Structure formats: structure tokens, C-alpha cells
């Protein structure tokens, strides 16, 4: 992807289309973050494709001055797979929502992750169906009152990053729509070869306002956000607290920041990744790159196999149609 | 021995050499390798210069328990010195490898026809499994047929003893013994089969040897033993266009045609599929042809399959997807997006019996409604139907041409019968095919002008702009658009104009297709038999016979289901009567009545089996009586 | 002030009191609460005894940026002292809350019609957003209409000052000020609105007070200030059947009808849905009615929604599922299974503009093809269509009756217009509805006899056997079956018989539905205007006017799309001409031509908006010219 | 479910339908195991429903003398959800294959697990599409040659039990078609209230014969099978070896059976469950109940909410249709 692409600014990545989200929607912040990040990635606009499903978040591609495909609900990963296999040169971004990626689209999300297609998947998680006016989603918490659950939802939500881990994802990260670290997370996702799964906590001001306030509110942010850095200790609350292994119960526990037992973040450790993703009540929310362990990408494996299978053979159409046992019919009906 | 099941007409009978056709059915247990036997007999038949048509008929179960009636696998071949268009109404010869095979097939046998049975398999146990109280080989219940039986199993075991195979493996050679006998009966060369066995078992020479021994033994048995009622018989070669020939199944021909179509368009092929009977064969064939710039992708389901294909077309390959009944149903939402984004796409439907899971291994033509009407909203898609295995090749090329020339999805209908059936095919001279190279749009708009992804060109097609093209970055999607710019536009004017344009574009396809021709009979005849798809064979034969009988009948067979050829309205108006034989409850008939307001009458058959010639003949007689 | 947009006919004009109808459109920013204003004005109109019809028209965006043209939300109401069947062709009064609202709506306003604008919103910034070079309130560009404008924003702020709301909140009361003025203009009671505000803001009394103050201020403004061109005007009540009335939207009526249908069948309802515009409303309404034995399930997608509903029907509830365009497409595979397993199921399709994502908030009737033909194989399903919000109630009951009586899935077609539109509804006396209680089959077969899940009863229905019933354990599925036992059976005979039976069963539904009636005009008239669904209003008005003009026209409106009433063939043959107005490219027209071989001519409109009466009048004139 | 159901034998649970799998197929063994297990579960045949999708394995319901629904490909969990919600009295079993449950049906599998519908899910994993004649599946290993992958498959397989864990399953177990422990695993699955996910390694003699031989072969079984028992040590190889925590690398390691560090199996520990499911090459395959941590079931929560919402209200249809603001029209057109 690192071709000689011209120097650009965020503005160059903004399309001429009027942005149509509700005033105050977290999507605006993510859009800005992405537009601010693109110039640093050394990719060309014409080689960049944003593919989305359906939802408020999925309107995203219209606002990028790149190629964009606003497809159908839940299927963006399948379109992205066809695009990338047809032209691996393209830098493919999948934009999706919690309903798009995890309600109707869960299966495609799983398969694009296990196949490890080289792409970036930005899941805008607002724990609600925005575009259809506020029904609860598979990530909504139990008890969520919505037009379709006037007495509160009863089904237990899925944890997006845990689902990604279970699906075989090789890169799992979290960010927050308005948080300054988002561009860093996006860059890491882009640097990773393979399917990079990024869950972005996104505030829906109209139907689910402040649902993430418990850890995004400035007042509590420091105590409730654990920003992970590869090779760095798992510290939060301004370094006064950290995470260590509870050897007795085989799980994580909170200790003083200076406790030597504080764990160093190894993004390759799947077991710990699962624990970080599912940190229970009373723990901070794990953010940044939680898990990363590169593996061969799908499109490269396919391309290599195609090349290997084709090598030495010449694509002779006439020979192909004449393949197999043949016989010649002369003017006269022919006898063996 | 017997000639063709059909009463020969004057004309045929007096032809030199007298035209004849013979129908042979091999039937046995799924494990007995009847499909292989049939396939090889087909090959030798073709090499003998006979025209032929086959009908493989096997159970839905992978390997149903041995000896059961539902585990019977059959292969029918009709071959002769005259033009053959169907696998034949009634077998003249039935080879029954066990009681179940006899039970399930004998009723189809022509009266006086020949039964060859392996008495070695008529054990009490097998008879019971087949539901026989007593042994039909002995109780005279088969009196109305010629019956010969001998212990093929034992004869095979004896023949292959030298090669020290296990009993099970040794018995597997039964089918070659049988084939050997059949080759003798019809005066065929063994050499090609021997070559084939050698290559097939290259890794296990003893198996090759054993099978060859069985083949020879069967042949020798016919040569030496005087089997009463069985005589050697040579069927003259059929007159055929000079040229190089091969046998081809519909699935093979379709795969080759799609490859050819992409080559003629100068595009790489992306094939996204999900296994389903009988469509899988296409995926299997294409996945071996990487050297033609083909990428095959087995998706997680049919939805992902079509979506990946649309994505690939968006990226500049020709996206193709394929499925059958239930799988096609799942693709309909995405087809709507292809219509909206006006991207080329070929959707192949290998029809099978339904509704729902239905009869996966049986054939039917009942997805025509779905192809033409089966989407939400007004979303027109061109529809083409193949009439035979060989015809699938040209239809596939035509589908690629329309998809790329008009920037539209195209539905290509075939069916389980065509997919599996084999027929001789004159190898086409690819030099004769007109290429239709795709030109991607790459002209950067002038200062102040925007990209116009929905501008209209030749045939109302929009430009095909590949991502990666500098200066033409743009966004497309499934929401209604402003003409030209393609920007989101919900306004009444935009929706009306775009809807009209989408409809006009697809109807415009009629401008690039040939006029509908009458393939038999005269314009304005008393009766037109109008068909589509795999009913071609039986209709053609029936109409040929009717004409020979002096009836005023014509056969019209429609390839372009939507839009139809421009002359169709005029053509149909001239006929006094129209009947439409279909392997469904009357679907093409709806199109004809709606489009041309003609009194097309349905002739329906929904049994999982192709029409018999006699059924259509009867309908013709009834209509003209 | 002005009377109805349409030229009054002699008959209407001379009626006492002179029949009149007025069309008012409220237009403003998505945030201005125009739908609320419209809804409350509708209520007061109904309470005043006028007949009415409404047309809410809002953007696809949740809250498009303030002041933009695509963010405009409008609500149109047509009310009068005569029968009202449409929301009216052209508004007589336009209330424009900002420049964008004026820009996007003024062209629709009848020449000489009244514009009431909030000048407070006509700032340079807002004018620019709407694309106005200069202020239309001042540049005379609105000359052909009556224009009055005052600073509603400021007047509202003054009115609510006492309640110390923030500026933003205070301005939110603008719509109530406007409503107050409208109530004064048409001589309406404020009391019901005041009650409504008190309950709505029970939790925030100060907001209730503020809104009431705004309402009163608007009313007082009309009372006191002499607004030139605006006069108080009382529209007499419309003659109506005596009885208890309420207003109802199509979505509400549909929900109520489904509840009633299940109650009449004596069944619990299981509703499996997945949100989609405009179908979601049904899910929302039903999810509040648990006390009626209703379980609502928001599934992960439309496929799971219909599959869960089929599962629930299998288990003994009445399964219902609902969606729109793309979602219905996804359900088609499962519909095939419902056909195969012959289980009751109601599938509601709230049609919207398409193809693909299309125009989610715009109305269309373009899924008729899909409903009748849109499945793989021959899989017949009865199809019913609602003509109006109130009619949805009876249609829903009818769908439940057919589904349970015939053991079949039923498709119920409605559309976005019906779903959102409101009209007065005479509250039905439920005692008058004939119950159709379901009797589950529970007779254990005698010794040696097997369970017969596919035995045929009344109307060829198979028995409904609930899991949990001892002695009747059996298996069903999507594979073709043996008649009676339902055991897997791929045999030709079984498939033919089952296919014929499935078709005959659905066609047999015609035996239990009323003959098609002519709702206006005479049998065998020169011209029949045949419609279905929400085109009822404009067709009916147009035909009424045509007849009044002396033209020989009839209106036939079809509820039972498949199968059609038995007298249809005879009925249609008598008319010289037939035109079929549809909000699609001509779909019902295909059915009529195919089924009855009549020369039905399409009148199509695909703009996302309902037909205007004048459009149909014009077509009638053209046809009779 | 524990009603007074009559005493039955395996035979009573076999239907009169002829079984149509290939001779030697692992499905026969599973069928026998299920039929042998049913009599011990204290459930009545008429209250038992087997629901399946499409595949060789999905033919299963036809062979049980219970109620059965052979539905469509990949959707069995959705049908089961409707059945169970409509009648929670029914004992619902879902029979599915690796293609049915994880290729086309992955999304429904995830949702039935996260909702925790009370049912047993038996996933027949033969790592191949049997019914369609042998194409590779999402669980096939990289390099699998099949009709659709003549040069070998390139996409990385999903691990069914890891997918279940990521989807929020509360019961995850593994069994082997022909292994004597299968009935025990089935009983545990049935005893668990909620969605019980059971992966059964099933041998497809025709298209994927012996694919599991590396741990099912009698000769290697003891060394390569780790049968987990709640509260028991994680021992295998006849007790000579066990699993312990590698505190340094935060993962599992193999130690001598008598090593005090050998871990005791706590089915509630999600972190360890993940490690057990993904034991790498050189480790045994974890079998039996790997994870179990009961939670409220979906249908019970729905039923409770419905009851609560309905309580106190009488279902008066006439009152319902007359709801909202109404007005009376007298004979004479009426004026306010
Ligand atoms: C096949 C189909 N089903 C349903 C819908 C309706 N729909 C559009 S977006 C959406 C969910 C949106 O939620 P999410 O993915 O979380 O996106 P958000 O709007 O919250 O950003 C739904 C149900 C659709 N467009 N297509
Ligand atoms: C919608 C649909 N797509 C595809 C198929 C074809 N099909 C039937 S079973 C199957 C996969 C079977 O594999 P698996 O689930 O592993 O079951 P197995 O046969 O291996 O037991 C497929 C692709 C179908 N019946 N329906
Ligand atoms: S509804 Fe919510 S998510 Fe959608 S645009 Fe508005 S604020 Fe954003
Ligand atoms: S194909 Fe494989 S899985 Fe299917 S029945 Fe045969 S052996 Fe069993
Ligand atoms: Mg969301
Ligand atoms: Mg499998």
C-alpha cells in the first residue's frame, strides 16, 4: 500500500456530501478522527475503499473523498472480501454498527475474521439501532427500554471483542468516538496485516445518550479506562493502580501501581486477551490494542495458490474446450 | 434386437441406413458404480459416432444402505443413427444389478424389452429389502419382458481372482464386467475404456488390471456363451456436422462458457458460490481453471457468495454466482442491490425440484417466476435459459455479454437434468466468437465538474469505474439516486426517472438479441408448442413426429426469457393455438399471456422427471383433435 | 377562505351544507415537531366530526442537520364535511416554520392558497441553507399565493417566558403556538389538546404549562390580531354512520386486527420481527399488548424472525412476521418451508420504495410480484392487500382466518402510506365478528395405524398437531413427502400429487371469500378502473368525479390478490376498457392479463408519493376520449 | 421437564424410519448414544422435539420417535427459539453440522447461545460438507483438498467451542461419536438449564475418513484425550500427565501427573476454559464438560416479563379497539 502517494491533509479526505447525522452524534467525531488519520497512512485516496452495511454509521463512506460502497444490511464483510480478492492493491475499510455487524451480520463478521482478510473493521457500537429509531441491539444491556422492548430487554448482550476473539480475529482493539487516542488505534489497525477488528464506543445522543458515561465521563475516565500499550505495564488511574494475575483463582485482579506483580501487556497472549476483554464490574475498561498476533492473510494465500496452480499452464481457450476424449466426424458418417 | 421405443415414421423408416435408436438403462446399488458404467458407455457410444442423450438419476442420500430401493442409482442412455434429443421414453434394455434395481426400474421397460439381471444378488435378504415376496427371476412375474440372468458377481470374482483383491474390492469390478458385456452387445471398441482404466488407477496397477480383466471377461462372455435373446447388434453412426466432437455435460459446458465469456470480455472471473445440489458442479469445475485468471471463493452462505461477487464486479472483475432453489431465494435481496448499483453480475440457477428443500437431485423448471418477478420493488433483470448441455456454452457467453455491455445482473437458468446429462458436442472454433472487450471508464472530469457514475452511455449503460482509478473517487449504494451524479436523492422526480431508466435499459437488451425463430414447422401453424430450457428435446421430437404424421405444428423454443425477442408478439399472434409444456405449474405461460395477450395453454409436469416425448405428442393430438 | 382544491361538481356544490374539504400542510424542521402538531390537529379535526385523511412525510435521516431542505418534515391533512379518501392533491394552506420548509413545499400549494410563515426563522443563515439568494417573504416571489408572516419564534418565547425554560426548550413550544393558531382558524376546541399535553408532560408540569401557554397564545393571536387574509372558518361535520369513532393509523389498525384475529382463532400470538422502516411500527405496537397472550421477539434478522414464527406455529401459537422490501426478500426461502410444512403463518409486508434500500420512508406498491411469484419452485401462498388504515383491521383478521383454516402461510400487503396515515375509524363491535376457533388434532391412531400429518381435511387442510400431544409424535420438514404419512418421498407420483394438492388448496381459498364487488359505477361500464391497496382513495375520488361528470366508469378494488374472487373472470370480461393504476410499473396488471386474458392497461406512478386524484381523472378522460 | 414419564428403553426412542446414512458413518453411533440416553432423562417422548437444519447429520430427527422438525439450512436455532418460546414445556434438541451451524448458520448459533435459550445443541463436526458430497467446511483444516478446493483450502478454520465461548455460551462440552463417554456428556448437557453447546467429533467415512484419528485411535487415545471432570485434576495419559499453569507465560503447560501444580477443573473459569479449548499441538484434546456457568434462560425471562406486564390487565378486546380519544356520532351530523 505504501506507494508514492501525494501529501494530503484531513480536508482532502472529506467528500463534498453534506453530513446527515444528528447534531451531536458521536459519528462526527469518528469521521473527523478517520479523516485526520488518513494522511498519515501513506495511502492514496483512489486506492482506498470504504465499504459499509446499513445504519447511521454505515452512511460514513459518503463523507469520505475515496471510493465507497454503501451496501446492504449486515453484508459489508462479504462485499469487502470480493473487492479485496479482485484487487488486493486496494486498502479496504469496513464501517459497521452493532446491529449491522452483530445482529444480522454476525456470521459474515465471524468469517471475515477467521479468514483474516486484510482490512480494517470499524464497529461503531452505540448499543442501539439508530437508523430505525432506537430499538435495542445485541449489545444493549439487559433492561434496555426501547420501542420494541417497552418493558426492558431480557436477552444477554454479546461482547463484540470477545466474539471477535472467539471468531479467530488476529487484531482486536477498542477506542472511544471522542477520545484523542482514536487515531493511534486506527493507525495500529491499519499497520496490522490481516483483519483488524476495532470496536469504537460511539454515543447516540438521540436514542442512547451517555450509555458509556460510566467510563467516558471526564471525571471518571482516568480511573475507569485502561489504555493498553504492548510491552508496557497494565496501569490505570494515573499509574496508581494496575492489573495482576490472581494465581489462586486464575483470573485478573487490581493491585497498587507499584506492585511488581503488575502484568506487562503481551498482545499475543490469547488467554489474557480474553480476560482483559471481559474485565468485570469494578475493573476499568480495557482500551487500545488488546490482542494482536499476525497470521497469513486470506487474499494473499488465495493469490499465491492461484499463481501456483496457474504457473506453467497457458490459458489456451481453444485447447480447454477441446479437452478430454474427442473424435473427428468426417463428411461421411464415420465408423470406428 | 429392438429398435427405438417410438414407432418409426414413414420417413424415418425408409431412410438409409434405417434410422434407429436404442435406450439402455443401467440400474444398481449406489455402490455399484452405475454412473461410471454409464459414463464410459456414453463415451464409447460417442466414439462410435452415434448421437446420444443420457439421463443420470441417483438418490439424494450419499450412500443409502445397500440393497434398498431408495438406494438405487440409475443411468439411462438413448443412442442411435438418427438425431437424438432425449434420453428416451422407455428403455429397450434394462441392466439390473440387484432386486431393488429391478423393482424400481422394470415398470419403465418397454414391453418385450430385455432384462439382464445379476442373479448373484438375488439373495433372500436382498429380495426382502426390495420388498419381493419371492424371486421374480423365477416366479414368471417378468413374463412380458425378455429375461436373461446369470451370476455376474460370481463371474466377476472368477475373472479377477488372479489379482488377489479382497472380496469387497473384487466385487467392485462387477460394473466393468457389465460394461464389457454391453460393449460386446453393441459392437464397441474396448481400447478407450482400457486406456481410461489405466489412467484412473495409475496409482494402483492391480486395480487397473483387475478391472480390465473384468471388462474383458464380460465381453468374452457375450462372445462365447450363447445367451438366448441377446444378439450382437451394430448401430450405425448418426449423420453429424463434420468436425471435432467430445461429450459434455451441462455443468461442464456452462463452466467452459463462463470462462469463454470472461475471456471475450477481457476480464478476470470472480466466482462466489456455496455448495448446493445440483449447482455445486459449476464451482468444482471452475476451481480447477486458475490459469484463466479465475478466482473461486466458497463463501459461508449464498448471501455472502453473491455479495462477494458484486464486490468483485465493483472492483473490476466479472462477478459470477451460482446456486439452486433455496440458495437463489437467499440471494434476492442482494440482486436488488446489483440492480440499483447497475454492476455486471451473472447469476446461474441450476433449478431443482421444490418448494423448499424439495427434491435436491430431481430436475424441474419452476424458478422462472422467481427469476423474472422474484424481487422486492421494480427490479428488472435479464433472464436467459439453456436448452441442452451443449447450448449452455453459448448461453453462458451471452450472459457475460449482456452483463458487461449493459452493466446489469443477468440470470442464467439451467436445471438438474441439463447439469448432469451428457451429449456429444461439436468443439467450437473460438476464433469464430466476436470478442466484446470491456472498456473501464477513466476520464477525469474537468475543473469544477463532478464524477458522473450514473451518466448514460450506449444501451443506457452507466460507466464502469474501477476503484484504483485516480480522480474518479465516488460512492455508490442501494439508496435511490440522482440521475447522473448518483448522489442520494429521494425526490419524486429522481425515483421516477431512475425507475424508468432501469426498466428501459433492460428492455433495451432486446435490441441486441436475434429475432425469435421457429425451430420446426411453419409460421402461423394451427398449433405452436412453445417451450424453454430442458424441455427442448422432448418437444422437438414430439413436434418432429407430429409433422411427420402430417400435423400442422410448430416448435418455438425461447432462450431469452426476459426481455423476449422483439418479433415475439407478431410471431405468436399468428398461431391458432399455443401450448406451453413446462416442468412446473405453468410459469412461462404467465409471461406469454401478460406480454402478448395470447391464449397460451399450459402443459405441466412436476414429477422430478423430464417430459416423455409421448406425453407431448398426446397433448398435440388432443389439441388438434 | 378557500374551499377544496377540487372543482366542486354540481351535485356536491348544491348539497346542504355545501360539501367542502380543506387541505392543510404543516412543514418545518425535523426538530420542529410537525408530526406532533399534525397528529393533534388531526385529533381535533376528528373530534369536530369532520372526515379526514392525512399524509405524514418525513426524511430518512433521524435528525437531519437543522435548516436543511432534506431535513424538512411535513404533515398534510385533508378534512371536510364530505367523504374524504385522500390526503388531498394540493394544500390550501401551508404552514412553513423555516425557509427550507417553504422552499420544498410551496410549489405544491394551490394557486391563491395561504402561506403562514415564521419570519423569525428567515435568518440569512437559514435562507442560505435553503438555497435562497434573498428573502422570499420580501422579494415578492410568492406573489401568486396569499402570504402572511410573523415572528412565531419570538411570540412563542414571549408566551412561555414565565416558565423559565432554556431558549432551546422554549422554542420547542413553537409547534404548539402554531397549533393554537390553526385551532382558532378552524374554530376548534383547545380542551382535548390541553388534556393531552397534561398527560404527556405529567412528569414535567412546567413543560406542560409552557406548551399550554404557547397553545393559548397562538389561539389568542388569531382571536385578537387582525391577520389580513386569515379568517376564522368553520367546516361542518361530515355525515357519518352513527357510532363510536376514533382515529387510527394503518399500523395501529393492523396490530389491533392481528390481536383480534388471534383471539377469534383462540390462539396465542407469536410475533417474530426485525426492525425496518416502515414495518417496525407493528412490532412496537404489539410489544405493549402482552395481556393478550402475545409474545413479541426481536430476532437477529428477518430470516430468524420468520423461522421463529414458523417454529411457534409448529408449537401451536399463531406465528406472525413482518418486514419491508429487503427484509421480505430474505424471508422467501423460509416461506417455501412454510408452504412445504403447511403451517399457518401471517407475513406482513409494509411496502416501501425500492429496489434495494431504495426510499425507506417513501411509499410504493411494488412488492406484488414478489408476494405472488417471488419464491423458488411452485409455492403458492394466499395474498391479501389493505386499502386504507381502517381496512387494515379487517384484512388482518381475514389473514389469520385463512392461515389457520387452510394451514397455510398468508401474505398481507400494506404500505408505508397506510402504515403512517391516520383516518377516523368507527370502533367495531367485536361481538359481530364470527369466531373461527382452531381445533388441534389429537386423535391417537388405532393399533397398527400410523400418524397421518398430511391427511386432508376441510379445504384440503392438513391436521395441526401440537408437539406435546401424546401418541402423535411425527417428523416434518422441507423435503417432498408421501401424501398422508408425510414420510420423505422423492417419487414422481408423490411430487406431482403434493404439488397439485398445494396448488388446489390455495386456489380453494376462493371458496371462502366474498365475490368481488364493484364499489362505484355499473357492471359492464365503458371503463373499469381496477386497483388494489392504498390507491383506493385517489381512484375512488377520481371515479366519483368522473361519474358525476357523466362518464361511464366503474371502480373495482381488489382485496384478495391471490386467489382472486371466483366471479372475477366474468366480472372483468364485461368492461370495454380496464386501466390499473398502481404505484409500481404494472404488477397487478400482469395477474389480470394472465388470469383472465383481458386487456388491462397499466397506469403507473413510482415517485414515492400516492396518486393525485387529478392524475387518475386525467387517465380516465384520456381513455374515454 | 421431570414429569411422570413412563419408563422407556432405547428402542422406544427409535422411529420406524429406515436410517439413510452411509454404512460406517459416525452418525449411527451418535444416534445410538442419544437413543440410549433418552430413557435416563425422565422426559416424555411427546414433550421432546428434535430440530435440525440441513445436512447428513440433520437427517437425525427422522430417526427419533419424538416430534421432529427438519428445517432449512443453518436456521435450526431460530426455529427452536420460536418453539421454545411458544411452549417452554417442550424439551428442545438442536441437531446440526459444522456447515449448518458454523458456515451458513453461524449467526443464529451465536444468538441462541448469547440469549441462552434452554436447549441442547449437538454439533456433529466432521470437518466437511457431507450431504453435498465433500466440500471443505469452516472447520476443515488448512490444506484440505475437496471438490471445491482441489489445491487445498487456505482459510483458517474456526474452533467451534471457542466460537461458542465468544458468543456467550454458558455450557460448552465436547464428545466423540463412538466414545463410551458420549451419553454422560449428553446427560450433563440436558441437566444444564440454558443453551448447552456440545461439539461431537463425528467421522465421515466417505469424505473425511479418520480426520480425528490423531486422538481417537485406540493406540493414542489415552495420551491425546483429556477428559475433564468438575472438581477433579486435569489428568491424562492414564494419570501420568496433567495440566498446570505456566505462570511466566500465562498459559497452560504439561507436567507430571503427580505434580501438585496440576490444576483442578473449575468449569466456571472462562479464562481457563478458553485455554483448554485451544490447547495447541502437542497437548491432548480437552473433552467432556469444558465450561459451565448457568445463567437465567431466555424463555423464562420472556415468560416472566410477559406475565408481569400482563398481570392486573384483563385482555378486553372491545376495550382495546376503543382505546384512545374517541367521539360519538349521533344520527344527526354532530357538532361540538
Ligand atoms: C435487510 C434489512 N433489514 C433491516 C433493515 C433496517 N435497518 C437499517 S439499519 C438497522 C440497524 C442499525 O443499527 P446499527 O447497525 O447499530 O447502526 P446505527 O444506526 O446504530 O449506527 C436496521 C435494522 C435494513 N435496512 N435491511
Ligand atoms: C440454503 C441452502 N444452501 C445450501 C444447501 C446445500 N447444503 C445442504 S447440507 C450442506 C452442508 C452440510 O454440511 P454439514 O452441515 O457439515 O452437515 P453434514 O452433511 O456434514 O453432516 C449444504 C451446503 C441447502 N440445502 N440450502
Ligand atoms: S440516531 Fe443516534 S446514531 Fe444515528 S445519527 Fe442520530 S445520534 Fe447518531
Ligand atoms: S457422507 Fe459422510 S457424514 Fe454423510 S452419511 Fe455418509 S459418511 Fe456420514
Ligand atoms: Mg448501533
Ligand atoms: Mg459436516
PDB file of N, CA, C and O and ligand atoms in Angstrom, chain A residues 20-28 55-57 126 128-131 133-134 202-208, chain C residues 62-63, ligand 3:
ATOM      1  N   UNK A  20     -25.120  13.959   7.244  1.00  0.00           N
ATOM      2  CA  UNK A  20     -26.521  13.923   7.666  1.00  0.00           C
ATOM      3  C   UNK A  20     -26.787  13.202   8.979  1.00  0.00           C
ATOM      4  O   UNK A  20     -27.795  12.532   9.137  1.00  0.00           O
ATOM      5  N   UNK A  21     -25.853  13.288   9.911  1.00  0.00           N
ATOM      6  CA  UNK A  21     -26.124  12.683  11.214  1.00  0.00           C
ATOM      7  C   UNK A  21     -26.786  13.707  12.136  1.00  0.00           C
ATOM      8  O   UNK A  21     -26.736  14.915  11.882  1.00  0.00           O
ATOM      9  N   UNK A  22     -27.372  13.240  13.221  1.00  0.00           N
ATOM     10  CA  UNK A  22     -27.981  14.159  14.175  1.00  0.00           C
ATOM     11  C   UNK A  22     -26.892  15.057  14.766  1.00  0.00           C
ATOM     12  O   UNK A  22     -25.770  14.592  14.998  1.00  0.00           O
ATOM     13  N   UNK A  23     -27.232  16.292  15.011  1.00  0.00           N
ATOM     14  CA  UNK A  23     -26.275  17.168  15.699  1.00  0.00           C
ATOM     15  C   UNK A  23     -25.834  16.507  17.003  1.00  0.00           C
ATOM     16  O   UNK A  23     -26.651  15.976  17.734  1.00  0.00           O
ATOM     17  N   UNK A  24     -24.518  16.478  17.228  1.00  0.00           N
ATOM     18  CA  UNK A  24     -24.017  15.901  18.473  1.00  0.00           C
ATOM     19  C   UNK A  24     -23.737  14.412  18.418  1.00  0.00           C
ATOM     20  O   UNK A  24     -23.256  13.826  19.398  1.00  0.00           O
ATOM     21  N   UNK A  25     -24.004  13.776  17.310  1.00  0.00           N
ATOM     22  CA  UNK A  25     -23.776  12.332  17.191  1.00  0.00           C
ATOM     23  C   UNK A  25     -22.286  12.019  17.258  1.00  0.00           C
ATOM     24  O   UNK A  25     -21.470  12.735  16.693  1.00  0.00           O
ATOM     25  N   UNK A  26     -21.968  10.915  17.943  1.00  0.00           N
ATOM     26  CA  UNK A  26     -20.570  10.509  18.055  1.00  0.00           C
ATOM     27  C   UNK A  26     -19.935  10.188  16.713  1.00  0.00           C
ATOM     28  O   UNK A  26     -18.711  10.227  16.568  1.00  0.00           O
ATOM     29  N   UNK A  27     -20.771   9.899  15.720  1.00  0.00           N
ATOM     30  CA  UNK A  27     -20.235   9.571  14.395  1.00  0.00           C
ATOM     31  C   UNK A  27     -19.384  10.710  13.831  1.00  0.00           C
ATOM     32  O   UNK A  27     -18.395  10.469  13.138  1.00  0.00           O
ATOM     33  N   UNK A  28     -19.764  11.951  14.140  1.00  0.00           N
ATOM     34  CA  UNK A  28     -18.985  13.091  13.636  1.00  0.00           C
ATOM     35  C   UNK A  28     -17.547  13.002  14.122  1.00  0.00           C
ATOM     36  O   UNK A  28     -16.599  13.193  13.364  1.00  0.00           O
ATOM     37  N   UNK A  55     -27.150   1.498   8.307  1.00  0.00           N
ATOM     38  CA  UNK A  55     -27.248   2.047   9.652  1.00  0.00           C
ATOM     39  C   UNK A  55     -26.786   3.481   9.596  1.00  0.00           C
ATOM     40  O   UNK A  55     -26.264   3.919   8.574  1.00  0.00           O
ATOM     41  N   UNK A  56     -26.972   4.209  10.687  1.00  0.00           N
ATOM     42  CA  UNK A  56     -26.465   5.586  10.693  1.00  0.00           C
ATOM     43  C   UNK A  56     -24.977   5.561  10.407  1.00  0.00           C
ATOM     44  O   UNK A  56     -24.476   6.251   9.524  1.00  0.00           O
ATOM     45  N   UNK A  57     -24.257   4.711  11.147  1.00  0.00           N
ATOM     46  CA  UNK A  57     -22.812   4.626  10.991  1.00  0.00           C
ATOM     47  C   UNK A  57     -22.438   4.257   9.561  1.00  0.00           C
ATOM     48  O   UNK A  57     -21.446   4.744   9.028  1.00  0.00           O
ATOM     49  N   UNK A 126     -22.967   1.740  19.481  1.00  0.00           N
ATOM     50  CA  UNK A 126     -23.747   2.672  20.308  1.00  0.00           C
ATOM     51  C   UNK A 126     -24.817   1.915  21.084  1.00  0.00           C
ATOM     52  O   UNK A 126     -25.737   2.500  21.652  1.00  0.00           O
ATOM     53  N   UNK A 128     -27.351   0.353  20.223  1.00  0.00           N
ATOM     54  CA  UNK A 128     -28.739   0.662  19.835  1.00  0.00           C
ATOM     55  C   UNK A 128     -28.851   0.643  18.313  1.00  0.00           C
ATOM     56  O   UNK A 128     -27.834   0.746  17.628  1.00  0.00           O
ATOM     57  N   UNK A 129     -30.054   0.473  17.813  1.00  0.00           N
ATOM     58  CA  UNK A 129     -30.319   0.645  16.384  1.00  0.00           C
ATOM     59  C   UNK A 129     -30.678   2.105  16.177  1.00  0.00           C
ATOM     60  O   UNK A 129     -31.786   2.523  16.486  1.00  0.00           O
ATOM     61  N   UNK A 130     -29.746   2.885  15.654  1.00  0.00           N
ATOM     62  CA  UNK A 130     -30.034   4.304  15.475  1.00  0.00           C
ATOM     63  C   UNK A 130     -30.986   4.562  14.325  1.00  0.00           C
ATOM     64  O   UNK A 130     -32.072   5.119  14.503  1.00  0.00           O
ATOM     65  N   UNK A 131     -30.594   4.086  13.143  1.00  0.00           N
ATOM     66  CA  UNK A 131     -31.324   4.455  11.937  1.00  0.00           C
ATOM     67  C   UNK A 131     -32.800   4.084  11.982  1.00  0.00           C
ATOM     68  O   UNK A 131     -33.645   4.799  11.440  1.00  0.00           O
ATOM     69  N   UNK A 133     -34.638   4.123  14.514  1.00  0.00           N
ATOM     70  CA  UNK A 133     -35.261   4.880  15.582  1.00  0.00           C
ATOM     71  C   UNK A 133     -35.291   4.184  16.937  1.00  0.00           C
ATOM     72  O   UNK A 133     -36.328   4.151  17.618  1.00  0.00           O
ATOM     73  N   UNK A 134     -34.147   3.597  17.284  1.00  0.00           N
ATOM     74  CA  UNK A 134     -33.926   3.285  18.685  1.00  0.00           C
ATOM     75  C   UNK A 134     -34.295   1.960  19.285  1.00  0.00           C
ATOM     76  O   UNK A 134     -34.421   1.864  20.508  1.00  0.00           O
ATOM     77  N   UNK A 202     -19.484   4.539  20.642  1.00  0.00           N
ATOM     78  CA  UNK A 202     -19.994   5.720  19.952  1.00  0.00           C
ATOM     79  C   UNK A 202     -21.306   6.148  20.578  1.00  0.00           C
ATOM     80  O   UNK A 202     -22.212   5.342  20.765  1.00  0.00           O
ATOM     81  N   UNK A 203     -21.377   7.409  20.919  1.00  0.00           N
ATOM     82  CA  UNK A 203     -22.555   7.899  21.627  1.00  0.00           C
ATOM     83  C   UNK A 203     -23.669   8.292  20.662  1.00  0.00           C
ATOM     84  O   UNK A 203     -23.465   9.083  19.755  1.00  0.00           O
ATOM     85  N   UNK A 204     -24.854   7.693  20.861  1.00  0.00           N
ATOM     86  CA  UNK A 204     -26.042   8.067  20.102  1.00  0.00           C
ATOM     87  C   UNK A 204     -26.834   9.035  20.968  1.00  0.00           C
ATOM     88  O   UNK A 204     -27.492   8.624  21.923  1.00  0.00           O
ATOM     89  N   UNK A 205     -26.724  10.321  20.637  1.00  0.00           N
ATOM     90  CA  UNK A 205     -27.328  11.344  21.504  1.00  0.00           C
ATOM     91  C   UNK A 205     -28.853  11.249  21.528  1.00  0.00           C
ATOM     92  O   UNK A 205     -29.490  11.674  22.480  1.00  0.00           O
ATOM     93  N   UNK A 206     -29.423  10.690  20.482  1.00  0.00           N
ATOM     94  CA  UNK A 206     -30.877  10.680  20.417  1.00  0.00           C
ATOM     95  C   UNK A 206     -31.508   9.482  21.126  1.00  0.00           C
ATOM     96  O   UNK A 206     -32.453   9.622  21.886  1.00  0.00           O
ATOM     97  N   UNK A 207     -30.939   8.301  20.908  1.00  0.00           N
ATOM     98  CA  UNK A 207     -31.609   7.099  21.433  1.00  0.00           C
ATOM     99  C   UNK A 207     -30.889   6.377  22.565  1.00  0.00           C
ATOM    100  O   UNK A 207     -31.445   5.470  23.177  1.00  0.00           O
ATOM    101  N   UNK A 208     -29.667   6.769  22.830  1.00  0.00           N
ATOM    102  CA  UNK A 208     -28.931   6.042  23.874  1.00  0.00           C
ATOM    103  C   UNK A 208     -27.881   6.944  24.519  1.00  0.00           C
ATOM    104  O   UNK A 208     -26.765   6.500  24.806  1.00  0.00           O
TER     105      UNK A 208
ATOM    106  N   UNK C  62     -32.516  10.465  10.754  1.00  0.00           N
ATOM    107  CA  UNK C  62     -33.145  10.568  12.072  1.00  0.00           C
ATOM    108  C   UNK C  62     -33.384  12.033  12.399  1.00  0.00           C
ATOM    109  O   UNK C  62     -34.500  12.473  12.628  1.00  0.00           O
ATOM    110  N   UNK C  63     -32.287  12.787  12.413  1.00  0.00           N
ATOM    111  CA  UNK C  63     -32.426  14.239  12.605  1.00  0.00           C
ATOM    112  C   UNK C  63     -31.448  14.922  11.693  1.00  0.00           C
ATOM    113  O   UNK C  63     -30.319  15.208  12.093  1.00  0.00           O
TER     114      UNK C  63
HETATM  115  S1  LIG E   3     -29.783   8.386  15.635  1.00  0.00           S
HETATM  116 FE1  LIG E   3     -28.047   8.273  17.014  1.00  0.00          FE
HETATM  117  S2  LIG E   3     -26.502   7.231  15.885  1.00  0.00           S
HETATM  118 FE2  LIG E   3     -27.997   7.875  14.396  1.00  0.00          FE
HETATM  119  S3  LIG E   3     -27.251   9.840  13.692  1.00  0.00           S
HETATM  120 FE3  LIG E   3     -28.636  10.267  15.339  1.00  0.00          FE
HETATM  121  S4  LIG E   3     -27.367  10.334  17.107  1.00  0.00           S
HETATM  122 FE4  LIG E   3     -26.142   9.371  15.560  1.00  0.00          FE
END
